[in-house]
Short mmCIF file of C-alpha atoms in Angstrom, two decimals:
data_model
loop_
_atom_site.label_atom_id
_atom_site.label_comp_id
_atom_site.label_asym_id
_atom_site.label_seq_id
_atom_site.Cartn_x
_atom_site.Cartn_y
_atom_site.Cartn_z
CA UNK A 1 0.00 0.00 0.00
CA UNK A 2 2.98 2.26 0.51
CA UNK A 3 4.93 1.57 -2.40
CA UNK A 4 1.82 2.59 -3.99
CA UNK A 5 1.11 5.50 -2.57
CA UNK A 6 4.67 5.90 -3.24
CA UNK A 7 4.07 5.62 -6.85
CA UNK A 8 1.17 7.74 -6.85
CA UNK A 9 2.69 10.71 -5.59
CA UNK A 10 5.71 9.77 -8.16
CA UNK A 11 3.42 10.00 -11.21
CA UNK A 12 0.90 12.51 -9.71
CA UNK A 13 2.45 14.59 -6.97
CA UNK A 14 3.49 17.74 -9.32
CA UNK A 15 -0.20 17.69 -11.01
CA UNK A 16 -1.43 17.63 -7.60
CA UNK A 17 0.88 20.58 -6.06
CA UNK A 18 -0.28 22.65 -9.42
CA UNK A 19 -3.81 21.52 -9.38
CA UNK A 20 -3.89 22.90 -6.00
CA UNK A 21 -2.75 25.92 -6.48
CA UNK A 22 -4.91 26.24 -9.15
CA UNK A 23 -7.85 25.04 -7.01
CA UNK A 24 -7.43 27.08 -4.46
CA UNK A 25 -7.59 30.27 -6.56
CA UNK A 26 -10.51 29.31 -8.26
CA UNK A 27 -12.63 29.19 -4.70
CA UNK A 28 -10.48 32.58 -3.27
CA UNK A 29 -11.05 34.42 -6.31
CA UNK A 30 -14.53 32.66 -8.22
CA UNK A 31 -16.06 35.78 -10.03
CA UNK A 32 -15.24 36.58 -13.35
CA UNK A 33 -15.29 39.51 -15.20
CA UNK A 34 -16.41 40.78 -18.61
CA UNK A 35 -14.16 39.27 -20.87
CA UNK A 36 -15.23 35.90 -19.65
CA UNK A 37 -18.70 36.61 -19.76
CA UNK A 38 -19.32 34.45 -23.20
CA UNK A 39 -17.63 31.16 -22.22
CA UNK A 40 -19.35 31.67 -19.06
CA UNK A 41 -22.78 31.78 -20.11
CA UNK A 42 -22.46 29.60 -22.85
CA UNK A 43 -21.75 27.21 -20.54
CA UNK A 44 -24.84 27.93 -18.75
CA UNK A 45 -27.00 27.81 -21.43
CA UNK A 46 -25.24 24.46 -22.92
CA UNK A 47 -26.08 22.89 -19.26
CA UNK A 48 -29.76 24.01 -19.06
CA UNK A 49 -31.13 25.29 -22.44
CA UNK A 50 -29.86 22.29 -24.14
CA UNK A 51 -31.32 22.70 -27.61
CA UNK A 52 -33.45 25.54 -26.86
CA UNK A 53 -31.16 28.55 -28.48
CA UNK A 54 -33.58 30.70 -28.64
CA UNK A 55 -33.06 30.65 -24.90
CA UNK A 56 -29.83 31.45 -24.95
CA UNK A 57 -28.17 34.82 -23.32
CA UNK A 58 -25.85 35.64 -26.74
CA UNK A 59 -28.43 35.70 -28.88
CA UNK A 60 -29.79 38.84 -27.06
CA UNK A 61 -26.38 40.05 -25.75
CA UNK A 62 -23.82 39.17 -28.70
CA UNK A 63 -21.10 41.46 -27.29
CA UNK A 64 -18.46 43.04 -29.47
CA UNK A 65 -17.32 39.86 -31.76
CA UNK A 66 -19.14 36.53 -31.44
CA UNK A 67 -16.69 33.77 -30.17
CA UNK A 68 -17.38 30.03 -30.57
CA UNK A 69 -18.96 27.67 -28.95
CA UNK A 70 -16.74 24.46 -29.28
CA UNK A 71 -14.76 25.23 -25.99
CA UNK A 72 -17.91 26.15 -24.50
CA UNK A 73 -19.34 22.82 -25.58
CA UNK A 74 -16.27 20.85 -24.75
CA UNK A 75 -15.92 22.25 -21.04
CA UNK A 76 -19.56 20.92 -20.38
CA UNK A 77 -19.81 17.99 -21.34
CA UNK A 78 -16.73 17.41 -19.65
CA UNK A 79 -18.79 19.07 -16.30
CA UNK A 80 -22.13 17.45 -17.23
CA UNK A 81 -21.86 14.44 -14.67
CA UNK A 82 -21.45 16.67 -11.60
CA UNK A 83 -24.39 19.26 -12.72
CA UNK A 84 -26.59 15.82 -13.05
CA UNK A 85 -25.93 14.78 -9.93
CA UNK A 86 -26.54 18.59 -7.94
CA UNK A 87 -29.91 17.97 -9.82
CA UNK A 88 -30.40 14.78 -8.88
CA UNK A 89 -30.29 15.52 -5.82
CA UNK A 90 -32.58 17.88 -5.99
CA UNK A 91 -30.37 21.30 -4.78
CA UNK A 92 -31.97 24.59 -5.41
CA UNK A 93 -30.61 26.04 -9.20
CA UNK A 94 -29.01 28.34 -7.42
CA UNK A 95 -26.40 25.84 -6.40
CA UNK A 96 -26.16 24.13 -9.43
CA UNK A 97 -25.44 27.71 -11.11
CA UNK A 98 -22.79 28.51 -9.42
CA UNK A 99 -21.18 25.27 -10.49
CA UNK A 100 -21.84 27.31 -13.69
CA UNK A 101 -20.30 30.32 -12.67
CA UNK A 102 -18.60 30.98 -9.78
CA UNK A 103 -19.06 30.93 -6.24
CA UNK A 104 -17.36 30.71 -2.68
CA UNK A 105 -19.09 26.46 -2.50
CA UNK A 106 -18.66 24.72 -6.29
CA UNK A 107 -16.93 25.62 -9.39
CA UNK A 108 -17.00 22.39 -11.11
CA UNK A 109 -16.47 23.76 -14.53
CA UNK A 110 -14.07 26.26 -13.82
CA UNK A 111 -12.51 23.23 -12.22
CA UNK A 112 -12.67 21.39 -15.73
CA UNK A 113 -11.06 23.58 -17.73
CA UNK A 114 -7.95 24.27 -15.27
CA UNK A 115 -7.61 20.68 -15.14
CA UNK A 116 -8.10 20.33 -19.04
CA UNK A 117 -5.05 23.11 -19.43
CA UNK A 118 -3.22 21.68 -16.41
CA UNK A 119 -3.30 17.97 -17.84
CA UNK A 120 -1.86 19.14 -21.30
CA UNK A 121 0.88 21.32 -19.18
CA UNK A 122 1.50 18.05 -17.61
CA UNK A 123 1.71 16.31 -21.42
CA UNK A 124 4.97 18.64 -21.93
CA UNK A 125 6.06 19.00 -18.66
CA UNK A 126 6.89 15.15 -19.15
CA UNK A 127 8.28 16.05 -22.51
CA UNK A 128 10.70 18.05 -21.04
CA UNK A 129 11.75 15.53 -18.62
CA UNK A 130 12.29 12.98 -21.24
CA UNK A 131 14.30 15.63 -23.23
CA UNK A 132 16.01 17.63 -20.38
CA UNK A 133 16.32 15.28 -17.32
CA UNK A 134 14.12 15.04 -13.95
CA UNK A 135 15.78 18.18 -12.18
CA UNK A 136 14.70 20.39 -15.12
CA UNK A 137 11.27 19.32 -14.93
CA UNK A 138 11.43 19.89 -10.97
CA UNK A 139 12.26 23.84 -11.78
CA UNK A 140 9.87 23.89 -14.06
CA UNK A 141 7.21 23.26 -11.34
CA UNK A 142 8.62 24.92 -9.19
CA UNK A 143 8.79 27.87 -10.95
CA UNK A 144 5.23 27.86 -12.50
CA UNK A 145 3.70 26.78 -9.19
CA UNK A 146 6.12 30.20 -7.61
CA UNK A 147 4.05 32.35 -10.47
CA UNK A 148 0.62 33.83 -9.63
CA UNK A 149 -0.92 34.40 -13.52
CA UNK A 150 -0.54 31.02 -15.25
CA UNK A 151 -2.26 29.11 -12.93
CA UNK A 152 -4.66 31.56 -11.98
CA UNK A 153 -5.16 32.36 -15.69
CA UNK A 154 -5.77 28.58 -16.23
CA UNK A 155 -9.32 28.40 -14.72
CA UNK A 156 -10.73 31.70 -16.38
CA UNK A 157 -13.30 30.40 -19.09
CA UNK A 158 -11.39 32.77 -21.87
CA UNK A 159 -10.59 31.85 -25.19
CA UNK A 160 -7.02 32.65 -24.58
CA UNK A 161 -7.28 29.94 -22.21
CA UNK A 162 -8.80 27.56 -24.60
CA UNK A 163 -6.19 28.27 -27.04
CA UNK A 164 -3.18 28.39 -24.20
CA UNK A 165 -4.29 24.28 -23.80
CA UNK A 166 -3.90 23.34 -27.47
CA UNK A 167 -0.51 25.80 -27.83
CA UNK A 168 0.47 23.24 -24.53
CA UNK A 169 -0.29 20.07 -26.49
CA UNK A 170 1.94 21.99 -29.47
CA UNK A 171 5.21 22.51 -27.11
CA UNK A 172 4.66 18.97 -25.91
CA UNK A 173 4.60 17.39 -29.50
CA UNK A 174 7.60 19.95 -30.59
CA UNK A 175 9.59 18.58 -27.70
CA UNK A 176 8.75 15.16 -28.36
CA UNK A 177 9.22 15.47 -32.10
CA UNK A 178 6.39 15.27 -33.18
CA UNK A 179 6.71 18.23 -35.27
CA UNK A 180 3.33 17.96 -37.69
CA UNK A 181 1.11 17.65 -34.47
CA UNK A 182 2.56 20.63 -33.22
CA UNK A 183 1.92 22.59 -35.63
CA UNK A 184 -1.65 21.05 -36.44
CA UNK A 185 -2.39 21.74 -32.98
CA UNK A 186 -1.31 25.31 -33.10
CA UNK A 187 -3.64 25.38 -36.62
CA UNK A 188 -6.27 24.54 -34.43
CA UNK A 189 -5.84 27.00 -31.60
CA UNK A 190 -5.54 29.76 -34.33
CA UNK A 191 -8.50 29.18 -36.26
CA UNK A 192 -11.09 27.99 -33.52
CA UNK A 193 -9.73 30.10 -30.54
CA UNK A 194 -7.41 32.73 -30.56
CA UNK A 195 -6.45 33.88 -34.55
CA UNK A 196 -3.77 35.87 -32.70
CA UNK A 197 -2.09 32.45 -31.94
CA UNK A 198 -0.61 32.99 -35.84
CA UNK A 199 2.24 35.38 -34.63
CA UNK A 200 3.28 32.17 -32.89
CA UNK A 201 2.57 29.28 -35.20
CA UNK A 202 4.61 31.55 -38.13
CA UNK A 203 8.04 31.95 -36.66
CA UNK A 204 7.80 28.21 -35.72
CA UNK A 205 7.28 26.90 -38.70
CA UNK A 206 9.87 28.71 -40.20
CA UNK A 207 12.30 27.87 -37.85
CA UNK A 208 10.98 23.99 -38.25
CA UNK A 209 11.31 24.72 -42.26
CA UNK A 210 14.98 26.69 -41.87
CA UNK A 211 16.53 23.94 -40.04
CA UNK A 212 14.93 21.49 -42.29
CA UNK A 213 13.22 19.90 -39.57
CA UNK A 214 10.01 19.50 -41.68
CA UNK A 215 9.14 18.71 -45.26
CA UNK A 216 7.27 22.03 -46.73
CA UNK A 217 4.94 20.16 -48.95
CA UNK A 218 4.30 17.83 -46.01
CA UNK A 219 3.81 20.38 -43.07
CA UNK A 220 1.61 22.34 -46.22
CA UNK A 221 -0.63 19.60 -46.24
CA UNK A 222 -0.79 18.23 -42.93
CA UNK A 223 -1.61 21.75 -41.99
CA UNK A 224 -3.99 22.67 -44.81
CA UNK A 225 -5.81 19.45 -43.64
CA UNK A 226 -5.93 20.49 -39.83
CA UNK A 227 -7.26 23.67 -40.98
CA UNK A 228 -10.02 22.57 -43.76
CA UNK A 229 -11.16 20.43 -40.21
CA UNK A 230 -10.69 23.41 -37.65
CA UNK A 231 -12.94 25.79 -39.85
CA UNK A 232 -15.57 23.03 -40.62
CA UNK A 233 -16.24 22.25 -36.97
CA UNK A 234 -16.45 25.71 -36.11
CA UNK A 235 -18.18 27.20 -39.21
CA UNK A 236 -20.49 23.71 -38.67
CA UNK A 237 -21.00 24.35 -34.26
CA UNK A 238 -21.12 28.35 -34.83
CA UNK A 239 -23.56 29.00 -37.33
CA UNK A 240 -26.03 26.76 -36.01
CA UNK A 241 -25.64 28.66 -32.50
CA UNK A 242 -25.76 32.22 -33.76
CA UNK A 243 -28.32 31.43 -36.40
CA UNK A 244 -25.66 33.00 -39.31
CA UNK A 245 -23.36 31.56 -41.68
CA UNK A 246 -20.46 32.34 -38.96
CA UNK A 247 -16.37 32.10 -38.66
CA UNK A 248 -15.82 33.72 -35.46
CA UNK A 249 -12.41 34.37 -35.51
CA UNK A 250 -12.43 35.51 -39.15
CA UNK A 251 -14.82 38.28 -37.61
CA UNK A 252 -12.46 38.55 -34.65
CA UNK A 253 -9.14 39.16 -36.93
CA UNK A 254 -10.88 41.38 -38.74
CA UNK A 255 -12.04 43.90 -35.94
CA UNK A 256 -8.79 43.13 -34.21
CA UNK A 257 -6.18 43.55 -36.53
CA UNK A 258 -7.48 45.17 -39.81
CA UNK A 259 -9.55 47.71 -38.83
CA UNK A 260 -7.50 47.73 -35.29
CA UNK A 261 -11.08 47.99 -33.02
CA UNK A 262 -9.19 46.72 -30.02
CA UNK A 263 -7.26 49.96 -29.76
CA UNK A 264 -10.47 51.40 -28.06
CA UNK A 265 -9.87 49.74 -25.05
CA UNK A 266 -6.91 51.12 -24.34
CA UNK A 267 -2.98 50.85 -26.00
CA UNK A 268 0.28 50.35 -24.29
CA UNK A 269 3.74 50.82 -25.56
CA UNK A 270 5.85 48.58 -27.82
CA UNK A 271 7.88 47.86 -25.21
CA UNK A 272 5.08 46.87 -22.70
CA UNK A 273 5.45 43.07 -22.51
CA UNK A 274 8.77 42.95 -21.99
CA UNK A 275 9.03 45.76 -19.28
CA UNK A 276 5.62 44.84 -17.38
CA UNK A 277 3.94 41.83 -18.39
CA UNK A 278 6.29 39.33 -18.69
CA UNK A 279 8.63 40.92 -15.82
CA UNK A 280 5.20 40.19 -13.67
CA UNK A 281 4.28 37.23 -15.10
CA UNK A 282 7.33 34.75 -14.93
CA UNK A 283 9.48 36.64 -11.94
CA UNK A 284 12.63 34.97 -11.08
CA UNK A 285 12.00 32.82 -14.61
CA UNK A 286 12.73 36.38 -16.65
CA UNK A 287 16.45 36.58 -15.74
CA UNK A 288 17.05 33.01 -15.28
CA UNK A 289 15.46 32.18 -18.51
CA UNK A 290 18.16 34.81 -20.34
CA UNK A 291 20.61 32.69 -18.00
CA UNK A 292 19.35 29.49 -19.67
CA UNK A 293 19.46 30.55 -23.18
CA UNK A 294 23.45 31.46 -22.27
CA UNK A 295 24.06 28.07 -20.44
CA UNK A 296 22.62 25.88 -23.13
CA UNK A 297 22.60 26.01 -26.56
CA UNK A 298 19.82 23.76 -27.24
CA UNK A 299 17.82 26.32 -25.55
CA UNK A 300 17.61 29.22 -28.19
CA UNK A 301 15.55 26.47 -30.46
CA UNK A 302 12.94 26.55 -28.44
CA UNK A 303 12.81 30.49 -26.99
CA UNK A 304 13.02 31.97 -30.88
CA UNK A 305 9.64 31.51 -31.92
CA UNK A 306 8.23 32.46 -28.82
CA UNK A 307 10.33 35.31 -28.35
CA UNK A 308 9.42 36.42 -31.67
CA UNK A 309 6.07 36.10 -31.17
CA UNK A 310 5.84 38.04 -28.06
CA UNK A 311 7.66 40.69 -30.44
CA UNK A 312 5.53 40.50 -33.14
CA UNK A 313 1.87 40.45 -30.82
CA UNK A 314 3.98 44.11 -29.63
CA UNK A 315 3.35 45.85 -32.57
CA UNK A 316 -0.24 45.89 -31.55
CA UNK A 317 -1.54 49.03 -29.99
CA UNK A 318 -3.76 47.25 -27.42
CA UNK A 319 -1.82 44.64 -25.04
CA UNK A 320 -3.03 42.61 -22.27
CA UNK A 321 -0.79 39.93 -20.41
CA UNK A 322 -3.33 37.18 -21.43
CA UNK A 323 -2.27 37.57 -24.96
CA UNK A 324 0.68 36.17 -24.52
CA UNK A 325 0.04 33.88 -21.51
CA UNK A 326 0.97 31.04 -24.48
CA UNK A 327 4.86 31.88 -24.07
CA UNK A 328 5.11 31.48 -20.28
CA UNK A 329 5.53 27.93 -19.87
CA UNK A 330 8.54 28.11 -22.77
CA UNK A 331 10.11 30.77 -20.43
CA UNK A 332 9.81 29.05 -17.59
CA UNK A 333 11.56 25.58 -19.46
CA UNK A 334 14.73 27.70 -20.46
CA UNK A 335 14.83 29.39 -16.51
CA UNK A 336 14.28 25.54 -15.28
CA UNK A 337 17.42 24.58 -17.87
CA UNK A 338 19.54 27.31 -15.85
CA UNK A 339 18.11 26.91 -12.30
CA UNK A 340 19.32 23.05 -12.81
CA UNK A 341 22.82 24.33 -14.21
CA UNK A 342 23.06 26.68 -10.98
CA UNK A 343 21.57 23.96 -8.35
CA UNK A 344 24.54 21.55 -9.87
CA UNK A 345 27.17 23.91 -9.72
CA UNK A 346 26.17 25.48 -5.72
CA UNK A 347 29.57 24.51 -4.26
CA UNK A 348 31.73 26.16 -6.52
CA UNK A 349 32.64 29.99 -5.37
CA UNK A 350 31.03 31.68 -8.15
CA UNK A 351 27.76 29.26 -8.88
CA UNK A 352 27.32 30.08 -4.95
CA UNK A 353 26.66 33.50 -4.99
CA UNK A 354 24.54 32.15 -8.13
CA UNK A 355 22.47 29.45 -6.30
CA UNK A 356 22.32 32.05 -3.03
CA UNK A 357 20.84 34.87 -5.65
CA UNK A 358 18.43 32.44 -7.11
CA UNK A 359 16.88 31.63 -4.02
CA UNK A 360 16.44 34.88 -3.41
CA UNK A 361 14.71 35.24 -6.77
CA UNK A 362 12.29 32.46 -5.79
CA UNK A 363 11.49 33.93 -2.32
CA UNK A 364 10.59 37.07 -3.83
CA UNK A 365 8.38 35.52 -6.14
CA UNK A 366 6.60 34.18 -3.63
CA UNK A 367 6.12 37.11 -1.82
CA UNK A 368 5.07 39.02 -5.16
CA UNK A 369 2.38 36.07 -6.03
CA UNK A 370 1.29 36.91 -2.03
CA UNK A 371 0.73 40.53 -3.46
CA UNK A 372 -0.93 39.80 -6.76
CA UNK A 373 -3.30 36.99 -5.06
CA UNK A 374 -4.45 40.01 -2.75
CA UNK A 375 -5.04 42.30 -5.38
CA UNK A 376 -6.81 40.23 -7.33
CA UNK A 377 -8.91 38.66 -4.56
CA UNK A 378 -9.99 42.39 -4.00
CA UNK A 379 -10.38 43.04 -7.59
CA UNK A 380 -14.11 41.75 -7.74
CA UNK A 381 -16.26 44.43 -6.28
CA UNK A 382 -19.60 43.84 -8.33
CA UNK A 383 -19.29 39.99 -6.89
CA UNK A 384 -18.55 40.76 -3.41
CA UNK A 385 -22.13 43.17 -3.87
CA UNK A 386 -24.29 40.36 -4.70
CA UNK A 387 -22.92 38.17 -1.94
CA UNK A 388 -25.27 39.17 0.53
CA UNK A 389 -27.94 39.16 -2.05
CA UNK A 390 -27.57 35.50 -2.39
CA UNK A 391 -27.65 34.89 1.20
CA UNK A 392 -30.79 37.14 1.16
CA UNK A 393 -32.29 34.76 -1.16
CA UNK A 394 -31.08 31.86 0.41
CA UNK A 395 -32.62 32.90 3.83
CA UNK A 396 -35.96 33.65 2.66
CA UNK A 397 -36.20 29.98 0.59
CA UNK A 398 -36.34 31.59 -2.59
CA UNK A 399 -34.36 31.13 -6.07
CA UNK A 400 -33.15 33.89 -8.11
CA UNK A 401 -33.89 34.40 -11.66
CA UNK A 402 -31.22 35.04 -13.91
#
């Protein structure tokens, strides 16, 4: 029973550490905001319309750009058993809505889809063992669980997070070799979920093509074919749910980067991602992942493309650090590469003070991820209002409608 439980914790006991993590900010922080106000409802809608659409919320609230449905779709099914069973057993909607949403009790599918993202992080995180050695991948977890945005980002029903999943599956097949799956799954991503996932799935295949990696008449085909399917399921899933021959992202790339829409909510500097968002998101991974890229040449493969497309996704006006929440876990592989190197080398005078400034690095991370968990756990003012209007509810025996 121990050796086991032994083995358990062996093959499970990072997923569980990160699942955690992620767990517990989905129950501190449940309410979402605007932005995830589609996947959210969809969701809803998917779990208790069913196949009445004319019931459901986007039909009379589209918002800016219609998204698709397939996540939406995918996510509940996926949380479909545990909805049954809160109505099986009879508990008021109420409760079974918040598994829908979010709330301080159950947020099964929020739950879902940070353990759909988490399980293809853990599909490359093994990848990189394989490739790089145990000790690498230990950093690696380290590091991301050290982070605040990635796993906090992983539960939040956005498409960036839909797409961040698939563009995990992609880094897993490119480190496993696997190089026409990657970039099929990165086809995918761009054309169902996130069209800015392009800037991304461009420098890598001509890095794959450059090196001669790939065949271009093969990767041409094998990615023509992923994307014939991509648009077909979500041409097929989208038009039937908005009632109109619909592409979403087509739409999406259009108002985003033709006529450059997304500039009306707000622009940033070129420089912005590499001065604030990725200084914030990764921490001690920013230097140390320069460090790695010095300390092993195998490294600069793999940080290129994503380096380039964190430079490329800068030329637009309007930045957010979920836009490029897709290059964090690369980052964090080439700090893990040079966290091992320094770990190796501790007793040697110089890779001392290395190893003595690296811990300091993590311990301030920790501290900063302290910080951004409190700001964002006070960052939901609207939900904290209708708290006591549940309880309200709840007192008097009534449900609300929504």
């Amino acid at each position: 029973m121990a050796r086991k439980s032994e083995k358990l914790l062996e093959l499970y006991g990072y997923d569980l550490v990160l699942g955690s993590i992620a767990a517990f900010y989905v129950f501190m922080v449940p309410y979402t905001k605007v932005e995830e106000s589609f996947n959210v409802q969809a969701m809803h809608d998917i779990l208790y319309h069913r196949h009445q659409i004319e019931k459901y919320d986007h039909l009379e609230f589209p918002g800016v750009v219609p998204r698709t449905f397939v996540g939406a779709f995918l996510v509940s099914i996926l949380a479909s058993p545990a909805v049954l069973l809160m109505n099986l057993l009879h508990l008021p909607k109420l409760y079974s809505l918040y598994a829908v949403t979010d709330s301080e009790f159950v947020c099964v599918v929020r739950l879902v889809l940070g353990g759909i993202v988490l399980s293809t992080l853990r599909f490359f995180r093994i990848q990189i063992k394989k490739k790089f050695g145990s000790q690498v991948e230990a950093f690696f977890v380290i590091l991301t669980a050290s982070q605040f945005h990635l796993l906090f980002y992983c539960t939040r029903p956005l498409p960036n997070t839909l797409a961040f999943s698939l563009v995990n599956l992609a880094y897993g097949y490119w480190f496993k070799g696997s190089l026409y799956a990657a970039l099929n799954c990165m086809v995918f991503a761009t054309l169902v979920f996130r069209c800015d996932i392009l800037l991304l799935i461009a420098p890598l295949g001509l890095e794959l093509l450059l090196t001669k990696s790939v065949s271009f008449w093969k990767a041409l085909t094998s990615c023509l074919a992923a994307a014939f399917l991509s648009i077909g399921l979500t041409v097929l899933v989208d038009s039937v749910m908005w009632r109109r021959l619909l592409w979403p992202e087509l739409e999406v790339f259009w108002f985003n980067s033709v006529l450059n829409r997304s500039s009306e909510w707000g622009t940033h500097p070129f420089h912005w991602y590499f001065t604030s968002a990725l200084p914030r998101s990764l921490l001690a991974a920013y230097p140390l992942f320069l460090f790695g890229v010095l300390l092993d040449r195998r490294v600069f493969f793999y940080i290129l493309p994503v380096l380039s497309f964190v430079l490329l996704y800068s030329k637009l006006p309007h930045k957010e650090l979920r836009f490029v929440i897709s290059s964090i876990p690369i980052f964090n592989f080439a700090a893990a590469v040079a966290a091992s190197r320094v770990y190796n080398n501790r007793k040697k005078r110089f890779w001392k003070f290395l190893y003595i400034t690296m811990l300091g690095l993590m311990l301030g991370s920790l501290a900063c991820t302290a910080v951004f968990f409190m700001a964002s756990y006070e960052n939901y003012p609207s939900g904290y209002a209708l708290k006591p209007l549940h309880r309200i509810g709840k007192k008097k025996g009534k449900e609300w409608k929504w």
